Amino acid sequence: MSGGAATASAGSPPVSDEPAASGSSTAAFGRFDLTGRVALVTGATGVLGGEMVRGLAAHGAKVAVLGRNAERAEELAAGLASEGYEALATPADVLDRPSLERAREAIMKRFGRLDVLVNAAGGNMPGATLLPGASFLELGEEPMREVIDLNYMGTVLPIQVFGAELAKGGHGSIVNISSMAALRAITRVVGYSAAKAAIDNLTRWLAMEFGRQYGGGLRVNAMAPGFFIGNQNRRLLLEEDGSLTARGRTIIDHTPLGRFGEPEELVGTLVWLCSDASRFVTGVVVPVDGGFAVTSGV
């Protein structure tokens, strides 16, 4: 579908580029509908990325599933298709520009447009994390470079490859994934923290740059998830029997809502940032953290 107003399927609120009528709650609700939009999620084969893909599809978007593991990407896309959603597997490495360019070609061939980019690829690496009793002064150089490359350049390259297509439709949205580690000093995860802090700065800088270049045609925001159990942090936060580790207990005690997040709890904020409901919002980093970031611990 080419640029312009997208049409909704039967029974769905319309997606429109026209401002909602003042006081119209029905029109305001329709702003959250993504019918007719095409969304790409990198890192989509991970726990959080996969939930984001499902959430965007459930709100009407056609979705492209991008991850390094081709089999898992195909599996997820096929599962979504079996539920009646439009989904395309686009295996690629966010640090490999040619593979991203091939993914772009596949998306444009299948859908003809791209409206949303969610940069969910990333993660920590053991070598860039201080072990108990270790010194920062002895931390290896190569693991630090790798974790910064994965999280920072793994966000920069997709934006460069897909940005022009996002701007064409007039309501493009980029959502980067930050972290509590960017907002608060968290022990041990030094490389990951630095990379995610760079994402926050990149988000604000691109919001300014793209706002000047495209007006409201391409917005850039970020989400900063709190603590969600995934494959990378499970052993740090939970014992084998499912009870909390000492680190897990410290985090829960510092979280006003008193628990870890559930992956689906990221979807509401994500849909808001991807949709016309946030059409005047750019350059913000939204915590989804149960209150962790605002708590002093005292």
XYZ file of C-alpha atoms in Angstrom:
298
model
C 0.000 0.000 0.000
C 1.335 3.439 -0.869
C 1.362 6.470 1.432
C -1.776 8.207 2.542
C -4.564 7.341 4.941
C -4.810 3.652 5.743
C -8.159 1.922 5.783
C -9.237 -0.355 8.613
C -10.697 -3.807 8.274
C -14.374 -4.345 8.978
C -15.217 -3.787 12.624
C -11.977 -1.945 13.395
C -11.686 1.794 14.148
C -10.300 3.674 11.129
C -6.722 4.831 10.950
C -6.667 8.387 9.646
C -4.196 11.183 9.203
C -6.900 13.741 10.062
C -6.985 15.188 13.597
C -9.614 13.708 15.900
C -12.616 15.888 16.583
C -12.377 17.741 19.876
C -14.046 15.787 22.665
C -14.545 12.686 20.538
C -13.521 9.726 22.699
C -14.285 7.287 19.870
C -11.919 9.104 17.512
C -9.274 9.257 20.241
C -9.564 5.506 20.807
C -9.074 4.931 17.080
C -5.680 6.617 17.320
C -4.332 3.433 18.937
C -5.355 1.240 16.003
C -2.514 0.133 13.718
C -4.617 -1.364 10.943
C -2.941 -0.760 7.593
C 0.458 -0.028 9.142
C 3.533 -2.204 8.610
C 5.826 -2.746 11.597
C 9.308 -4.262 11.720
C 10.704 -5.574 15.007
C 14.400 -6.423 15.263
C 15.414 -8.971 17.865
C 11.951 -10.412 17.339
C 13.000 -13.970 18.150
C 13.785 -13.016 21.763
C 11.361 -13.095 24.693
C 10.551 -9.372 24.740
C 10.862 -8.843 20.978
C 8.505 -11.728 20.302
C 5.892 -10.287 22.640
C 6.211 -6.919 20.904
C 5.599 -8.519 17.495
C 2.496 -10.293 18.807
C 1.200 -7.111 20.417
C 1.592 -5.019 17.274
C -0.102 -7.707 15.175
C -2.982 -7.895 17.652
C -3.496 -4.146 17.227
C -3.807 -4.427 13.462
C -0.269 -4.063 12.124
C 1.252 -6.239 9.451
C 4.523 -7.371 10.986
C 8.029 -8.254 9.830
C 9.907 -10.594 12.165
C 13.647 -9.877 12.090
C 16.200 -11.979 13.948
C 19.449 -13.849 13.371
C 17.841 -17.247 13.909
C 16.008 -17.909 10.641
C 14.203 -20.982 11.950
C 12.766 -19.159 14.960
C 11.786 -16.160 12.822
C 9.939 -18.425 10.387
C 8.284 -20.245 13.296
C 7.000 -17.028 14.844
C 5.769 -15.633 11.525
C 4.013 -18.911 10.706
C 2.379 -18.972 14.134
C 1.054 -15.449 13.676
C -0.190 -16.274 10.185
C -2.061 -19.294 11.569
C -3.900 -16.905 13.898
C -4.988 -14.738 10.977
C -2.309 -12.048 11.158
C -0.102 -10.904 8.276
C 3.508 -11.707 9.152
C 6.767 -12.025 7.247
C 9.994 -13.600 8.498
C 13.020 -11.506 7.514
C 16.123 -13.207 8.972
C 18.975 -10.721 9.329
C 21.796 -9.595 11.590
C 21.443 -6.019 12.841
C 25.224 -5.601 12.551
C 25.298 -6.682 8.902
C 24.096 -3.949 6.545
C 23.701 -6.192 3.446
C 21.414 -8.577 5.351
C 19.343 -5.608 6.555
C 19.102 -4.324 2.994
C 17.839 -7.729 1.867
C 15.244 -7.610 4.630
C 14.159 -4.159 3.447
C 13.719 -5.461 -0.097
C 11.622 -8.387 1.154
C 9.396 -6.096 3.234
C 8.820 -3.659 0.385
C 8.104 -6.500 -2.034
C 5.555 -8.057 0.323
C 3.928 -5.004 1.895
C 4.964 -2.020 -0.231
C 5.555 0.226 2.765
C 7.050 0.449 6.246
C 5.636 2.596 9.048
C 7.159 1.357 12.300
C 10.628 0.205 13.360
C 11.109 -1.284 16.828
C 14.781 -1.791 17.683
C 14.503 -4.663 20.154
C 17.777 -6.398 19.233
C 20.395 -6.175 21.955
C 21.435 -7.654 25.254
C 24.252 -8.057 27.721
C 27.408 -10.149 27.407
C 29.152 -11.980 30.259
C 32.579 -10.592 29.396
C 31.317 -7.010 29.742
C 29.854 -7.705 33.196
C 31.886 -7.437 36.393
C 32.013 -10.674 38.359
C 31.751 -10.416 42.157
C 35.087 -9.214 43.498
C 36.424 -8.267 40.052
C 37.787 -4.844 39.140
C 36.663 -2.583 36.320
C 40.343 -1.882 35.686
C 40.788 -5.479 34.533
C 37.682 -5.712 32.349
C 38.398 -7.010 28.846
C 38.389 -4.542 25.969
C 36.877 -6.822 23.318
C 33.704 -7.781 25.239
C 33.074 -4.090 25.929
C 33.333 -3.320 22.213
C 31.025 -6.230 21.379
C 28.251 -5.249 23.778
C 28.378 -1.615 22.641
C 28.330 -2.703 18.993
C 25.348 -5.006 19.504
C 23.207 -2.525 21.411
C 24.262 0.789 19.871
C 25.334 0.008 16.311
C 22.635 -2.670 16.225
C 20.185 0.220 16.572
C 21.996 2.729 14.354
C 22.256 0.450 11.299
C 18.554 -0.513 11.117
C 17.593 3.153 11.400
C 19.944 4.021 8.541
C 18.706 1.160 6.351
C 14.960 1.530 7.001
C 14.672 5.249 7.839
C 13.893 6.549 4.341
C 11.028 4.077 3.905
C 9.654 4.989 7.334
C 9.520 8.669 6.414
C 7.672 8.151 3.114
C 4.261 7.397 4.608
C 4.122 10.588 6.656
C 3.585 8.956 10.054
C 6.722 6.881 10.640
C 7.646 5.861 14.169
C 10.925 4.502 15.503
C 10.898 2.975 18.974
C 14.292 2.183 20.464
C 14.701 -0.074 23.476
C 16.625 1.457 26.354
C 16.969 0.057 29.873
C 16.882 0.910 33.562
C 20.651 0.524 33.318
C 20.721 3.733 31.260
C 18.655 5.683 33.785
C 20.175 4.433 37.043
C 23.641 3.222 37.985
C 23.237 -0.551 38.358
C 26.111 -2.640 39.650
C 28.119 -5.023 37.457
C 26.540 -4.327 34.011
C 28.969 -1.602 32.942
C 29.180 -2.280 29.190
C 25.454 -2.783 28.730
C 24.711 0.346 30.795
C 26.992 2.494 28.651
C 25.464 1.161 25.433
C 21.904 1.788 26.583
C 22.782 5.300 27.780
C 24.015 5.930 24.239
C 20.618 4.752 22.947
C 18.896 7.406 25.064
C 21.096 10.131 23.620
C 20.643 8.798 20.081
C 16.869 8.829 20.567
C 16.838 12.492 21.568
C 19.307 13.499 18.852
C 17.380 11.736 16.088
C 14.086 13.156 17.330
C 15.562 16.624 16.857
C 17.201 15.808 13.511
C 14.264 13.958 11.948
C 11.800 16.504 13.327
C 13.649 19.207 11.405
C 13.956 17.036 8.303
C 10.530 15.369 8.178
C 8.319 17.301 10.601
C 5.850 14.861 12.120
C 6.583 12.348 9.382
C 9.173 10.438 11.411
C 9.175 10.401 15.201
C 11.772 8.740 17.438
C 11.108 7.597 20.999
C 12.325 4.879 23.334
C 11.030 2.544 26.003
C 13.113 1.703 29.078
C 11.919 -1.654 30.403
C 12.459 -2.396 34.065
C 13.254 -5.928 35.150
C 11.666 -8.674 33.073
C 12.772 -12.293 33.347
C 14.461 -13.484 30.157
C 17.048 -16.017 29.112
C 19.968 -13.672 29.779
C 19.101 -12.577 33.324
C 17.204 -15.582 34.712
C 20.195 -17.031 36.579
C 21.063 -13.614 38.032
C 17.568 -13.009 39.401
C 16.119 -16.445 40.168
C 17.406 -19.566 41.874
C 16.843 -22.952 40.236
C 13.751 -23.477 42.416
C 12.251 -20.164 41.244
C 12.977 -18.230 44.436
C 14.737 -14.878 44.292
C 18.500 -14.542 44.348
C 19.959 -11.835 46.576
C 20.157 -9.552 43.527
C 16.573 -10.367 42.573
C 15.367 -9.558 46.100
C 17.206 -6.217 46.060
C 15.486 -5.299 42.787
C 12.023 -6.286 44.023
C 12.551 -4.338 47.256
C 13.432 -1.289 45.149
C 10.370 -1.638 42.896
C 7.206 0.027 44.288
C 4.913 -2.445 42.506
C 6.819 -5.268 44.170
C 7.373 -7.666 41.271
C 9.105 -8.228 37.948
C 7.328 -7.149 34.771
C 5.492 -9.482 32.421
C 6.522 -9.190 28.733
C 2.974 -8.351 27.590
C 3.032 -5.302 29.887
C 5.355 -3.594 27.403
C 2.741 -3.704 24.652
C 0.489 -0.849 25.799
C 3.303 1.706 25.821
C 4.686 0.311 22.576
C 1.364 0.602 20.733
C 0.953 4.161 22.011
C 4.398 5.173 20.713
C 3.839 3.443 17.353
C 0.382 4.878 16.752
C -1.187 8.251 16.022
C -2.144 8.448 19.706
C 1.382 9.820 20.273
C 1.608 11.916 17.109
C 2.936 14.951 19.058
C 5.426 12.902 21.099
C 9.059 12.581 20.035
C 12.397 12.359 21.819
C 11.128 10.769 25.032
C 12.310 7.685 26.901
C 9.360 6.067 28.676
C 10.106 3.831 31.679
C 7.986 0.681 31.956
C 9.447 -0.426 35.236
C 6.954 -0.709 38.085
C 8.362 2.528 39.527
C 11.976 1.336 39.860
C 13.493 4.472 38.308
C 11.772 6.934 40.649
C 12.571 5.171 43.915
C 15.455 6.285 46.119
C 15.439 3.094 48.163
C 15.132 5.116 51.382
